[in-house]
Coordinates of N, CA and C in Angstrom, one line a residue:
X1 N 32.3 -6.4 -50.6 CA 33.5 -7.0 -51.2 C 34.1 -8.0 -50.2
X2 N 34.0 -9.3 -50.6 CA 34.4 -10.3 -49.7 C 36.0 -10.8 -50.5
X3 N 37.3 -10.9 -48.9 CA 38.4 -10.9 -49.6 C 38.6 -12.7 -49.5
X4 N 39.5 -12.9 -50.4 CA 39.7 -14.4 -50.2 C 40.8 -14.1 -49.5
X5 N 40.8 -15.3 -48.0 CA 41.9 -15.0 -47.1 C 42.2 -16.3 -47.3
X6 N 43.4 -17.2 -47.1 CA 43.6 -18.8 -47.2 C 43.7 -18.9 -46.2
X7 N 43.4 -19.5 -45.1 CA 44.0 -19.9 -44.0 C 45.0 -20.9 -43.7
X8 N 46.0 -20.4 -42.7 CA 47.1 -21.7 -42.7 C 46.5 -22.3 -41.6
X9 N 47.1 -23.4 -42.3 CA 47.1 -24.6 -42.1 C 47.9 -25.1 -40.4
X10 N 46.9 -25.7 -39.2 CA 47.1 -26.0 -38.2 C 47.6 -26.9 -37.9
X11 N 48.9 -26.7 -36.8 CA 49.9 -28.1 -37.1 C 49.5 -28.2 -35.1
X12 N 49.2 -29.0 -34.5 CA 49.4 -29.6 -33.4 C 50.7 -30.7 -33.1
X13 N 51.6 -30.4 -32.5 CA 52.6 -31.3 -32.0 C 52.1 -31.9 -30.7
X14 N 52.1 -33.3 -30.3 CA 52.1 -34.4 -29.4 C 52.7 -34.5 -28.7
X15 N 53.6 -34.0 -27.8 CA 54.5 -34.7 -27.3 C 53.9 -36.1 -26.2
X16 N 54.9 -37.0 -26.4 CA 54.4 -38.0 -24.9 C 54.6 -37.7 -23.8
X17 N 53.6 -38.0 -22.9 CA 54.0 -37.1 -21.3 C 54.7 -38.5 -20.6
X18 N 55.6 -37.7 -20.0 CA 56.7 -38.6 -19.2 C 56.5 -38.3 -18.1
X19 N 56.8 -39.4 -17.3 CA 56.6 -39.3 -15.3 C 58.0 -38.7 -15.2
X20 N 58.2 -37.4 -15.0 CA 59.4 -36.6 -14.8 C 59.6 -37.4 -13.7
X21 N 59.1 -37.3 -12.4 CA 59.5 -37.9 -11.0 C 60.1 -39.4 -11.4
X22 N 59.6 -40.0 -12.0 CA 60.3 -41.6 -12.1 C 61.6 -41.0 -12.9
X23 N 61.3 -40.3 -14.0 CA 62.7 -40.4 -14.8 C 63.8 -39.8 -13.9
X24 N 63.4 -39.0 -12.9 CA 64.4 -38.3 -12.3 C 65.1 -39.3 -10.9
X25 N 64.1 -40.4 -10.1 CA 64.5 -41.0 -9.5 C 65.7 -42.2 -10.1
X26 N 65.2 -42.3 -11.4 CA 65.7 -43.1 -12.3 C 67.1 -42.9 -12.2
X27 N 67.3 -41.8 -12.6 CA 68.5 -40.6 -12.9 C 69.4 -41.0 -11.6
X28 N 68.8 -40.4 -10.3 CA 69.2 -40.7 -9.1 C 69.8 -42.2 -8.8
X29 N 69.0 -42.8 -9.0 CA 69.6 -44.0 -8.8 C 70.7 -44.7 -9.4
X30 N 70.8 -44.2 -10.8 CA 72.0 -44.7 -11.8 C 72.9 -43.9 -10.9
X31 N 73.0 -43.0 -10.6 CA 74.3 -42.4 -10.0 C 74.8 -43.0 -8.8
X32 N 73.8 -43.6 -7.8 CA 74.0 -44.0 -6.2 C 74.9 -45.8 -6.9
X33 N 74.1 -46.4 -8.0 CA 74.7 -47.4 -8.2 C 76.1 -47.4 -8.9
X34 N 76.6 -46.0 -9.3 CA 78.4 -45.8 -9.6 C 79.0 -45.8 -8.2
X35 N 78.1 -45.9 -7.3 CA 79.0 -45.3 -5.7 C 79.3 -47.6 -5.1
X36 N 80.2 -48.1 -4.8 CA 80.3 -49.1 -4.3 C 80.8 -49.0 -2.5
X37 N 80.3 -49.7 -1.9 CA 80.2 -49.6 -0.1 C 81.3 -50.8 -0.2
X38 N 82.7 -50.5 0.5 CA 83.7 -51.6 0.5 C 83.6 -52.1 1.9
X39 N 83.0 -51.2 2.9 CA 82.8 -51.7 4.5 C 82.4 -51.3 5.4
X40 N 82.3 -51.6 6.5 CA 81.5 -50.5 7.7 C 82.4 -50.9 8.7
X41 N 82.8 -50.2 9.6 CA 83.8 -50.1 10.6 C 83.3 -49.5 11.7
X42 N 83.9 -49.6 13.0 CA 83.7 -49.0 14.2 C 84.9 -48.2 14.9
X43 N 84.9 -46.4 15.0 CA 85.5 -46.1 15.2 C 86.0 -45.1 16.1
X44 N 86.3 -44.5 17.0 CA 86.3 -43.3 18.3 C 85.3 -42.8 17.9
X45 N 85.1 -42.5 16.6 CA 83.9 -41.6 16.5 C 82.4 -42.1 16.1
X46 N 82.6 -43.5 16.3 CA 81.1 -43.9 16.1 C 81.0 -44.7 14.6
X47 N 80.3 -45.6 14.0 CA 80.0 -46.0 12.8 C 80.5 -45.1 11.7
X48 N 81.5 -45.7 10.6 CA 81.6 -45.4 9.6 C 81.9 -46.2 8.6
X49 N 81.5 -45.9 6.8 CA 82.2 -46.4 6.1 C 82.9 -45.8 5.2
X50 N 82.9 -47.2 4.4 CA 84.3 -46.4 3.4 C 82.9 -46.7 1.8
X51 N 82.8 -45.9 1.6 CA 82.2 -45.9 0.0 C 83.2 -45.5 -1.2
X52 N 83.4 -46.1 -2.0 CA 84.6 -45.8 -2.9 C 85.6 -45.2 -2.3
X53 N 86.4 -44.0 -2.5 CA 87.8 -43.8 -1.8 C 87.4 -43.0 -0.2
X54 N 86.3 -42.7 0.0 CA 86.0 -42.1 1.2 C 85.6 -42.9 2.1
X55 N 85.7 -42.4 3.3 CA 85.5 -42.9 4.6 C 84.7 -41.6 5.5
X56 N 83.1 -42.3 5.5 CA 82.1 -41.4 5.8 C 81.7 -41.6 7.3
X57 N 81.1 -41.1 8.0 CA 80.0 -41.1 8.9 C 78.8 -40.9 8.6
X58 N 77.8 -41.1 9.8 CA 76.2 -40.3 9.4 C 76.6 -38.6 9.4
X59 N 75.4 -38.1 8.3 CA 75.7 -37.0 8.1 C 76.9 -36.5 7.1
X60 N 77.2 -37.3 6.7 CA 78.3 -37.0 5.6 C 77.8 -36.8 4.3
X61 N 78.2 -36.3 3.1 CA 78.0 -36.2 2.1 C 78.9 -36.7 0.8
X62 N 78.6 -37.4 0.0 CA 79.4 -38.0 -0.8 C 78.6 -38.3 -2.6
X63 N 78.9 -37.4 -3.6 CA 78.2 -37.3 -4.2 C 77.0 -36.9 -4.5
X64 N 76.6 -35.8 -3.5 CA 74.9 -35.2 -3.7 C 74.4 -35.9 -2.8
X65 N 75.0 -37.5 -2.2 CA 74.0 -38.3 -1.0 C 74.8 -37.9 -0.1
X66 N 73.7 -37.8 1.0 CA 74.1 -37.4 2.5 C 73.9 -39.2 3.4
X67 N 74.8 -39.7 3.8 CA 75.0 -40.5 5.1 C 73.8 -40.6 5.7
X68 N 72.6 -41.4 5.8 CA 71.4 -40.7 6.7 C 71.7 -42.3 7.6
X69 N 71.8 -43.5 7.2 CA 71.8 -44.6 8.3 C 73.3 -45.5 8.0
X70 N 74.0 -45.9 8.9 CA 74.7 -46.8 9.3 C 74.4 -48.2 9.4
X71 N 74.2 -49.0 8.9 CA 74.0 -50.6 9.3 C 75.3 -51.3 10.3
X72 N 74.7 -52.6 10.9 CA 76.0 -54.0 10.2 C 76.3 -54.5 8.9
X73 N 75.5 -54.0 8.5 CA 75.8 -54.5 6.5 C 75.6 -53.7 5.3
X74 N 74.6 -52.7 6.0 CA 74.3 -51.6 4.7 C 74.6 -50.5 5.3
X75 N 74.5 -49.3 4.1 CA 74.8 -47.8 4.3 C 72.8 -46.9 3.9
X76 N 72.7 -46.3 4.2 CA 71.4 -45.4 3.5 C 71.4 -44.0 3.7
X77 N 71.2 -43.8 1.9 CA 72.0 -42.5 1.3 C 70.6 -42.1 1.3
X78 N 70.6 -40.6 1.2 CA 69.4 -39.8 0.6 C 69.6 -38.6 -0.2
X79 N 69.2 -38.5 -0.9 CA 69.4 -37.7 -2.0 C 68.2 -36.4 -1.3
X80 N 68.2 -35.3 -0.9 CA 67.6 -34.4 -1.1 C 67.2 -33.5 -2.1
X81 N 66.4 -33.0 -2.5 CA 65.3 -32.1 -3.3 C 66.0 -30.7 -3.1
X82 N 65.9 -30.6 -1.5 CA 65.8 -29.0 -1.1 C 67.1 -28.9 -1.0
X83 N 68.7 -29.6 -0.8 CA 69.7 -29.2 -1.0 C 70.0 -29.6 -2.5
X84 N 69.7 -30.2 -3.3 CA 70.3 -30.5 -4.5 C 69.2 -30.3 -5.4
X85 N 68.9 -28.9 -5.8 CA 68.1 -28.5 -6.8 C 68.3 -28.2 -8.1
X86 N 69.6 -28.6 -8.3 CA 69.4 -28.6 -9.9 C 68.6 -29.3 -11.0
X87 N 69.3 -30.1 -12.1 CA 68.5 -30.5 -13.2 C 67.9 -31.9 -12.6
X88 N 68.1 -32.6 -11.6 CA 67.4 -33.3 -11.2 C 66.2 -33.2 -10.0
X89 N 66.1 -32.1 -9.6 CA 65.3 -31.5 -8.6 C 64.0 -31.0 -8.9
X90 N 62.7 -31.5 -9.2 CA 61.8 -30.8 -9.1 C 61.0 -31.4 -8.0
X91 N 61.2 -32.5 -7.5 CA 60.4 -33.4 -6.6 C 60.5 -33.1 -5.0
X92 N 59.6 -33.4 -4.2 CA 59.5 -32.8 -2.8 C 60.2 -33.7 -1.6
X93 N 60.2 -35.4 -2.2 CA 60.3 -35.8 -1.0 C 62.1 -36.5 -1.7
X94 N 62.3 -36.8 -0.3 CA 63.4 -37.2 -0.3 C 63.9 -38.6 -1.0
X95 N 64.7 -38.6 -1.7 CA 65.2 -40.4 -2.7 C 65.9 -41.1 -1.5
X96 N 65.8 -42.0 -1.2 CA 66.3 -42.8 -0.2 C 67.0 -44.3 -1.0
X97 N 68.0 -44.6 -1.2 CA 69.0 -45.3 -1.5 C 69.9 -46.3 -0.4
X98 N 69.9 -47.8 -0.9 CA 70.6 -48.7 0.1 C 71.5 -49.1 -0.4
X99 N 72.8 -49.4 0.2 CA 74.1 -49.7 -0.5 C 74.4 -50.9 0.5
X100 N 74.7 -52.0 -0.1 CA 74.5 -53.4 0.9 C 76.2 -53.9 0.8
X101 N 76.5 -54.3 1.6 CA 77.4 -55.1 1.3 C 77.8 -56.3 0.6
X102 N 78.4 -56.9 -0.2 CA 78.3 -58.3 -0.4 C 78.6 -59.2 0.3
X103 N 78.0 -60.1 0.5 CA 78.1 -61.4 1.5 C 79.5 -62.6 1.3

């Protein structure tokens, strides 16, 4: 005795594969371009600037970017992985970001 069984019907969903790493640099960078560099100054304590209402050194932190270089005319921010692992964190190497002055 053979049973009639119907079989359902197989549905395959597609998704498109996204470069998570680019979307996430992406991500990163829209944020570094809300931050504006008003100057760089010389001060007892060595090179600093003022990025929107703060006034940083190297090694400072300002929005998830850490201060990593001082210019004559630029700032460079890095965004870390291993300290800032939330929803933008799966990636290893560090985002590195330049904030220039205008001329």
């Amino acid at each position: 005795m053979s049973a009639n069984v119907k079989e359902e019907p197989r549905i395959e969903i597609k998704v498109p594969e996204v470069d998570i790493e680019m979307a996430q640099q992406q991500q990163i960078r829209q944020k570094a371009k809300e931050m504006k560099l008003h100057g760089i100054m010389r001060s007892d304590r060595g090179e600093c600037c003022m990025i929107d209402d703060k006034t940083l050194y190297e090694g400072d932190y300002i929005k998830e970017f850490m201060v990593r270089q001082i210019g004559d005319n630029f700032v460079k921010l890095e965004w870390n992985h291993n300290r800032n692992n939330g929803s933008l964190g799966t990636q290893s190497e560090p985002v590195e970001i330049m904030l220039n002055l205008l001329d």
